[in-house]
XYZ file of C-alpha atoms in Angstrom:
111
model
C -0.205 -0.097 -0.270
C 2.665 2.585 0.655
C 4.232 1.910 -2.302
C 1.349 2.294 -4.358
C 0.975 5.836 -2.373
C 4.385 6.739 -2.950
C 4.229 5.634 -6.947
C 0.694 8.033 -7.177
C 2.626 10.818 -5.261
C 5.621 10.457 -7.375
C 3.747 10.437 -10.669
C 1.400 13.436 -9.755
C 4.631 15.935 -9.210
C 6.102 14.610 -12.345
C 2.919 14.821 -14.335
C 2.649 18.611 -12.766
C 5.802 19.539 -13.895
C 5.584 18.579 -16.892
C 2.283 19.508 -17.944
C 3.364 23.111 -16.759
C 6.059 22.655 -18.449
C 4.657 22.072 -21.956
C 1.754 24.552 -21.531
C 4.560 27.127 -20.908
C 6.640 26.278 -23.749
C 9.863 25.507 -21.963
C 12.292 24.802 -24.356
C 13.147 21.283 -23.846
C 9.622 20.666 -24.047
C 9.678 22.281 -27.558
C 12.590 20.533 -28.757
C 11.389 17.329 -27.820
C 7.853 18.225 -29.985
C 9.918 19.298 -33.048
C 12.130 16.317 -32.565
C 8.719 14.098 -32.607
C 7.646 15.904 -35.135
C 4.416 17.016 -33.010
C 2.795 20.323 -33.736
C 1.985 22.929 -30.876
C -1.354 22.076 -30.569
C -0.344 18.587 -29.476
C 1.969 19.898 -27.223
C -0.647 22.088 -25.630
C -3.504 19.096 -25.492
C -0.585 16.937 -23.877
C 0.023 19.479 -21.201
C -3.581 19.712 -20.177
C -3.689 16.104 -19.956
C -1.062 15.766 -17.936
C -2.526 18.559 -15.085
C -6.049 17.206 -15.424
C -4.389 13.764 -14.608
C -1.758 15.138 -11.946
C -4.689 16.363 -10.396
C -6.689 13.413 -10.849
C -3.656 11.777 -8.940
C -3.713 13.974 -5.819
C -7.786 13.912 -5.446
C -6.999 10.181 -5.627
C -5.821 10.085 -2.030
C -9.300 10.838 -1.132
C -11.589 9.101 -3.690
C -9.616 6.162 -5.174
C -11.798 5.965 -8.525
C -10.046 9.005 -9.619
C -6.761 7.442 -9.291
C -8.307 4.680 -11.603
C -9.588 7.359 -14.109
C -6.173 9.769 -13.657
C -4.289 6.203 -14.307
C -6.213 5.032 -17.417
C -5.920 9.111 -18.809
C -2.011 9.280 -18.244
C -1.558 5.650 -19.613
C -2.878 6.155 -22.710
C -1.047 9.364 -22.845
C 1.930 7.843 -22.579
C 1.073 4.921 -24.844
C 1.059 7.883 -27.430
C 4.258 8.908 -26.314
C 5.899 5.751 -26.910
C 4.085 5.492 -30.382
C 5.636 9.020 -31.275
C 8.955 7.781 -30.192
C 8.496 5.085 -32.540
C 6.899 6.474 -35.358
C 10.546 8.872 -35.810
C 12.768 5.866 -35.028
C 14.006 6.797 -31.671
C 16.410 4.083 -29.722
C 15.375 2.110 -26.931
C 17.131 4.446 -24.572
C 15.714 7.625 -26.157
C 12.098 5.779 -25.688
C 12.967 4.020 -22.307
C 11.868 6.962 -20.204
C 8.241 7.235 -21.955
C 8.154 2.831 -21.198
C 9.107 3.815 -17.669
C 6.719 5.905 -16.947
C 3.796 4.082 -19.025
C 4.731 0.907 -16.714
C 4.074 3.341 -13.779
C 0.940 4.701 -14.998
C -0.755 0.977 -15.896
C 0.535 -0.228 -12.241
C -1.823 2.501 -10.618
C -4.825 0.598 -12.574
C -3.804 -2.903 -10.909
C -2.955 -2.208 -7.603
């Protein structure tokens, strides 16, 4: 149970920062989306989805159904990230962070 709560909190923090970074147009995210050949509107959409997911994970500390819904939403987001890396033929090393975070979000659905 404690491991689950730690994963939930770490993911909430990760997606909070990542979502804000995408929405605010931090240069690292701009470069990443340019490399992945994705338009600005997708970066903005990803930022909104990640912020919503983060808020859901935080809400999930009181309402477990919010954790499950957010885990599902963020899992789909991370599957899309992995697909984007594969589409541009990134290496496994370049894709590994997305795979790892995707595995953690899927974990939220089964614990």
